[in-house]
Coordinates of C-alpha atoms in Angstrom, one line a residue:
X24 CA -8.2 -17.7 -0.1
X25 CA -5.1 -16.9 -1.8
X26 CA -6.3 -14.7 -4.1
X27 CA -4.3 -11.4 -5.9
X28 CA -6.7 -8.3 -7.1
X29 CA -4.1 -6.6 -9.9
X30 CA -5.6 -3.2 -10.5
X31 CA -4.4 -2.9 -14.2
X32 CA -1.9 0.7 -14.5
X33 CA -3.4 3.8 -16.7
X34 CA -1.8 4.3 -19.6
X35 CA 1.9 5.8 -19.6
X36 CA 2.2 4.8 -15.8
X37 CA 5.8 4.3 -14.9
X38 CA 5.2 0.5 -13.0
X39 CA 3.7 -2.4 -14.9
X40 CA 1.3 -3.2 -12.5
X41 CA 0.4 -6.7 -13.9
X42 CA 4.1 -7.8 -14.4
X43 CA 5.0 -7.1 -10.7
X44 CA 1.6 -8.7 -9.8
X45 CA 1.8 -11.9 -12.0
X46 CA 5.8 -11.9 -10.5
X47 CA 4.2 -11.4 -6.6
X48 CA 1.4 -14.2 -7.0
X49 CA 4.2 -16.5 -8.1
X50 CA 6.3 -16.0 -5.2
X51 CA 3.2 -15.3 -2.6
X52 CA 1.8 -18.7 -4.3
X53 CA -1.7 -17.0 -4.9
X54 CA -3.8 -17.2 -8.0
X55 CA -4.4 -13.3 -10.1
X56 CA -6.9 -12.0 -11.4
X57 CA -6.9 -8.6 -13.2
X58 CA -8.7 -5.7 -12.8
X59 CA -9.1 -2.7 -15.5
X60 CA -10.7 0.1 -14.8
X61 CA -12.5 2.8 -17.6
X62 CA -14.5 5.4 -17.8
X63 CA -15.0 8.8 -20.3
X64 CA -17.3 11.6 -19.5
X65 CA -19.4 12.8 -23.0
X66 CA -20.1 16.0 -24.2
X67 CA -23.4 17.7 -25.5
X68 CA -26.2 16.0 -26.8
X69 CA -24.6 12.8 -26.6
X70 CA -24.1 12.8 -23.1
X71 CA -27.9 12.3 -22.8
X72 CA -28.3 9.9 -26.0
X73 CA -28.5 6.3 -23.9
X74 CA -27.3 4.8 -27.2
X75 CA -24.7 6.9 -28.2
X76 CA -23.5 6.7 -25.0
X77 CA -24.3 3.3 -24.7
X78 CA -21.8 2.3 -28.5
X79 CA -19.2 4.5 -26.7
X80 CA -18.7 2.7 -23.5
X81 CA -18.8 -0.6 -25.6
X82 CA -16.2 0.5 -27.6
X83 CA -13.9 2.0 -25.2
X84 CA -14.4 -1.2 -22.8
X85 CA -13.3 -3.4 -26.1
X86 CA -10.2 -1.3 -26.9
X87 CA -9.0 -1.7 -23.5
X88 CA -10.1 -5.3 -23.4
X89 CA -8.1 -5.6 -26.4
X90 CA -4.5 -3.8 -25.2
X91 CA -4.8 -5.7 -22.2
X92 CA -4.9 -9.0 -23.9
X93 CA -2.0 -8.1 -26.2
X94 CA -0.2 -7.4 -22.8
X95 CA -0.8 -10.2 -21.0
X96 CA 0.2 -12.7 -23.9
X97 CA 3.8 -10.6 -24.4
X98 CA 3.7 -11.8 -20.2
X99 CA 2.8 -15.9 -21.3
X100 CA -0.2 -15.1 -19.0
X101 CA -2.9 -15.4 -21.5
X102 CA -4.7 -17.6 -18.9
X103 CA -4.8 -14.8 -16.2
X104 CA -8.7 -13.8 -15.8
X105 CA -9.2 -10.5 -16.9
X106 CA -12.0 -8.1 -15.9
X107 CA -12.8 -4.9 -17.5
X108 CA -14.9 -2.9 -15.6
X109 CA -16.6 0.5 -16.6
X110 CA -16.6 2.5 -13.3
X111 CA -16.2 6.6 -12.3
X112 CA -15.1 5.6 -8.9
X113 CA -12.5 2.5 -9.2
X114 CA -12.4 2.4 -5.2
X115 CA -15.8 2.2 -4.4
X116 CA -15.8 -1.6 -6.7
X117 CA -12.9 -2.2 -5.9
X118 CA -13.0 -2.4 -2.3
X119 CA -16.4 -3.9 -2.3
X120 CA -15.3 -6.8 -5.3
X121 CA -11.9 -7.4 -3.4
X122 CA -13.7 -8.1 0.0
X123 CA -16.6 -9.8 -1.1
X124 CA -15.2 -12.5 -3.4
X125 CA -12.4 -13.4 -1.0
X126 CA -9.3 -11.7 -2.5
X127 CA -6.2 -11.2 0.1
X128 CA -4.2 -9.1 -1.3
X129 CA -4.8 -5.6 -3.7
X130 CA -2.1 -4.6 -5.9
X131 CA -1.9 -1.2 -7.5
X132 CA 0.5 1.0 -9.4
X133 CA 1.1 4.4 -8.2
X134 CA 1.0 6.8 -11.6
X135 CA 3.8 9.2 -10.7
X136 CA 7.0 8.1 -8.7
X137 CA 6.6 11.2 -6.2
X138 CA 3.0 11.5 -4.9
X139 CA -0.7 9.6 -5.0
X140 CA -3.4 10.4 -6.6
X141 CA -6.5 11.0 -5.0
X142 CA -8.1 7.2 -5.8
X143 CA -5.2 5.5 -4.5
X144 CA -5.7 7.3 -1.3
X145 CA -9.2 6.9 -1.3
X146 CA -8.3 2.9 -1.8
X147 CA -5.7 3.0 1.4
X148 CA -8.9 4.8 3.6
X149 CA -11.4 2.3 2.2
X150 CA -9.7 -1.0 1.7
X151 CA -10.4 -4.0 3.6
X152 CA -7.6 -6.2 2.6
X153 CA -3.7 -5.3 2.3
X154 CA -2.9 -2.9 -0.3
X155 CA 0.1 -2.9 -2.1
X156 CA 1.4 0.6 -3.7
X157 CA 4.2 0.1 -6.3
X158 CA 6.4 2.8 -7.5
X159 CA 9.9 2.3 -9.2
X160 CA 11.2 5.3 -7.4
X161 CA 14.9 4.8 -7.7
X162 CA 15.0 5.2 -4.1
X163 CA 13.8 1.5 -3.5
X164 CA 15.8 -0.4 -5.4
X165 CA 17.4 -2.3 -2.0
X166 CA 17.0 -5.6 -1.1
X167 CA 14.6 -5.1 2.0
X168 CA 11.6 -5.4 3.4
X169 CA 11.2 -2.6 6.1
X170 CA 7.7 -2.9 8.7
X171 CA 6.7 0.3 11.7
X172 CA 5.5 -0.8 14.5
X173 CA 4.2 0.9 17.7
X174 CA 5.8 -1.5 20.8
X175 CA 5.2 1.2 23.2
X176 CA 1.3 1.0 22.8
X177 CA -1.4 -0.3 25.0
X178 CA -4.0 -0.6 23.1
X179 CA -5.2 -3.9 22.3
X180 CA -6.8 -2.5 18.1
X181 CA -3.0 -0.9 17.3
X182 CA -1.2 -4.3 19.4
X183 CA -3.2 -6.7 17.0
X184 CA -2.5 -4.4 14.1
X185 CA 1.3 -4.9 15.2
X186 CA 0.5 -8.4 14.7
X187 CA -0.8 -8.4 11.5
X188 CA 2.2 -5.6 10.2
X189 CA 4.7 -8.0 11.4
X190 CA 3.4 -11.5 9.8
X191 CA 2.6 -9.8 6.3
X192 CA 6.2 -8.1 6.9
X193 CA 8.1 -11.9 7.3
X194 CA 5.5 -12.9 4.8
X195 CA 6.6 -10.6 2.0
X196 CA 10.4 -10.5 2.9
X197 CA 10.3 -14.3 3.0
X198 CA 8.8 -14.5 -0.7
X199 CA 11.1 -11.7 -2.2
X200 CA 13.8 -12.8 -1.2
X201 CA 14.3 -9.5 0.7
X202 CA 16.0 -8.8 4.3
X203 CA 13.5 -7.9 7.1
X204 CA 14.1 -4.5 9.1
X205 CA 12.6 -3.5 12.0
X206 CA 11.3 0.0 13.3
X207 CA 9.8 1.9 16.0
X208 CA 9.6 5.3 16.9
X209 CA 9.5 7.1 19.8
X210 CA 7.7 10.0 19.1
X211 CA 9.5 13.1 20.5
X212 CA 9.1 16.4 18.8
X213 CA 12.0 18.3 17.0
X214 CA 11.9 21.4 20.1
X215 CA 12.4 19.2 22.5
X216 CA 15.4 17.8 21.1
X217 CA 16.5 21.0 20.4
X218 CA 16.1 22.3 23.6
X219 CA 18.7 19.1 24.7
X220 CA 16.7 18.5 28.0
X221 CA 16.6 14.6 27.5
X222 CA 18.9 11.8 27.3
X223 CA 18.5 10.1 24.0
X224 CA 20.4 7.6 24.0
X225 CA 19.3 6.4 27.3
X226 CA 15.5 7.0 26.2
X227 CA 16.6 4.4 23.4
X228 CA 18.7 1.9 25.4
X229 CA 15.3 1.7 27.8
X230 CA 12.9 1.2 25.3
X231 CA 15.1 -1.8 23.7
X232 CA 15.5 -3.2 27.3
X233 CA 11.6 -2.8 27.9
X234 CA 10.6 -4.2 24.5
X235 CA 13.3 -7.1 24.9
X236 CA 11.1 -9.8 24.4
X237 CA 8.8 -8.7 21.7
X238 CA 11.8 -8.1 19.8
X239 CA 12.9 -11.3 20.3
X240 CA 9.5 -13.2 19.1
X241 CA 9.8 -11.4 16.1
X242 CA 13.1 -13.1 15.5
X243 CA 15.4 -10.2 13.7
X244 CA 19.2 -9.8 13.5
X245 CA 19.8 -7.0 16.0
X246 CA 21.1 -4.7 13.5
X247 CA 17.9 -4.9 12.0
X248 CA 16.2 -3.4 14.4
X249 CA 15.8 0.3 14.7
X250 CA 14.8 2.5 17.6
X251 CA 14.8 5.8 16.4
X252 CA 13.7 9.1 18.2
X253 CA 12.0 12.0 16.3
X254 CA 8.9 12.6 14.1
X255 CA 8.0 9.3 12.7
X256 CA 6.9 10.3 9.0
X257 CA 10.7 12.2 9.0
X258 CA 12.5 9.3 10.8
X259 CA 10.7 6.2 9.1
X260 CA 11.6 8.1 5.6
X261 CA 14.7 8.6 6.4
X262 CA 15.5 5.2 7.3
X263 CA 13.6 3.8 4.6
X264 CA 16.3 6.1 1.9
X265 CA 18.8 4.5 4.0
X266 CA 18.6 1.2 3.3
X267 CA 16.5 1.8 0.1
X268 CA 13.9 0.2 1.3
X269 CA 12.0 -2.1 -1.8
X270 CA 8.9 -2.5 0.5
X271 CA 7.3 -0.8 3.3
X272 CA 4.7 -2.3 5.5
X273 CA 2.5 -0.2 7.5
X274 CA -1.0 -0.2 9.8
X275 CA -3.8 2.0 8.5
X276 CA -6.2 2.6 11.6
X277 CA -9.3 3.6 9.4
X278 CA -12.3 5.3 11.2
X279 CA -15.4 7.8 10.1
X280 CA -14.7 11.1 10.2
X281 CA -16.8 14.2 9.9
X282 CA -15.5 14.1 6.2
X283 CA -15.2 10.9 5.4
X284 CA -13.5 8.0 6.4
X285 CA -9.8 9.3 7.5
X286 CA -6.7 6.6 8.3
X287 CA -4.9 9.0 10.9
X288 CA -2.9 12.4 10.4
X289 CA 0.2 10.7 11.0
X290 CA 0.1 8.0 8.9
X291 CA -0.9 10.1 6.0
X292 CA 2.1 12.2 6.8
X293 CA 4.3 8.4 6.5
X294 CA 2.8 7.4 2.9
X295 CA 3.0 11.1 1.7
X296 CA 6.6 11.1 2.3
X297 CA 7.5 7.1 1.6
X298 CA 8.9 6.3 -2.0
X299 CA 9.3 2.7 -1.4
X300 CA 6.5 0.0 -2.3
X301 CA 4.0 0.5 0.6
X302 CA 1.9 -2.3 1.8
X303 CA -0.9 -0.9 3.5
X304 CA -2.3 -3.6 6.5
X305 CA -5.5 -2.1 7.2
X306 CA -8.0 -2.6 10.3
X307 CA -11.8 -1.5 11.2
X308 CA -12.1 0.5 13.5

């Protein structure tokens, strides 16, 4: 439906949440709607006062209300809806809201340039929608889009997950005005190169060869497409620092765990290490 859900930054975050969202739903041509979360914990007797506590969510929801309003006129988008929402768990509405009410797209900023917090990565395990992390690491500051994708697999969840990784991938490179890069791994540990028992280079040269038409539908200048050998959260990384990467686009396989719903030890191990913007494409599982 074209819709943007701008989850509004904490205070003293380093990315303007809003500004880069306002500035995507332009290009992406979708309409915004903002999202700001709150929530205090009270002490004492007051904690268990209903209207005591009832005066201080009023007036914290109304301060924040107000800053918000101040912000978004210094952006001449005093006509973006606003939503101020008291919540202790931001993911848990926002995933639900986002889905329900037909939202495409979730943007967030990422508090601190070198790691998530835990509610963003609760957001990438429970999101149904793409999820857009933004950092201004310094690291990112390229003009390219860069997307993983698994050619080598068989299995028809992670080849319609490629899919969907490569059309939001043209999608956002096409609206920012960004070059499209290509990557896929082949997974081979670090001991086993090491131990100098395989030919690289000719693993590489086959995969490209067995791949040659998939590479081809996705319609990429060749030295935009990377087949790198290794540990993919190292090599993707890597790569990413190389051509400073401004956005990342990656699958999220989410499924139930014992603990919890998990997305996948290795692709936790990719957004841990990633300081570029990371669009998360999720699927159910």
């Amino acid at each position: 439906m074209n819709k943007l859900f701008v989850i509004a930054q904490m205070e003293r975050a380093h990315t303007d949440a809003i500004a880069h969202g306002l500035t995507l739903a332009k290009q992406l041509n979708k309409q915004a709607e903002v999202f700001a979360y709150t929530y205090a914990y009270l002490n004492g007797a007051d904690r268990d006062n209903p209207k005591v506590a009832g005066l201080a969510q009023k007036a914290l929801m109304t301060q924040r209300e107000k800053q918000l309003h101040t912000h978004l006129d210094t952006l001449d988008a005093d006509n973006v809806p606003l939503h101020v929402i008291w919540s202790k768990y931001l993911f848990e509405h926002a995933c639900s809201h986002a889905h329900r009410h037909g939202f495409d797209l979730m943007v967030k900023a990422v508090h601190h340039a070198d790691h998530y917090l835990p509610t963003d990565w609760q957001l990438i395990r429970h999101t149904k929608i793409p999820l857009l992390l933004l950092t201004n690491n310094p690291l990112n500051n390229g003009q390219t889009t860069l997307i993983s994708i698994d050619l080598g697999t068989s299995n028809p969840a992670k080849q319609r997950l490629n899919d969907a990784v490569i059309a939001h991938g043209k999608q956002f490179a096409k609206a920012t005005g960004t070059k499209l890069h290509v990557a896929y791994v082949l997974r081979i540990p670090q001991i086993v190169r090491d131990m100098d028992l395989l030919d690289i280079n000719a693993l590489v040269k086959k995969a490209y060869a067995e791949h040659k038409q998939k590479i081809a539908e996705i319609g990429v200048d060749a030295d935009c497409m990377h087949i790198i050998t290794g540990e993919p959260e190292l090599c993707l990384f890597e790569l990413a620092c190389r051509l400073k990467s401004q956005y990342f686009v990656v699958g999220a396989r989410q499924r139930q765990g014992l603990l919890g719903r998990i997305i996948g030890n290795t692709a936790e191990a990719i957004l841990s290490r990633m300081r570029s913007n990371v669009l998360v494409i999720p699927t159910e599982e």
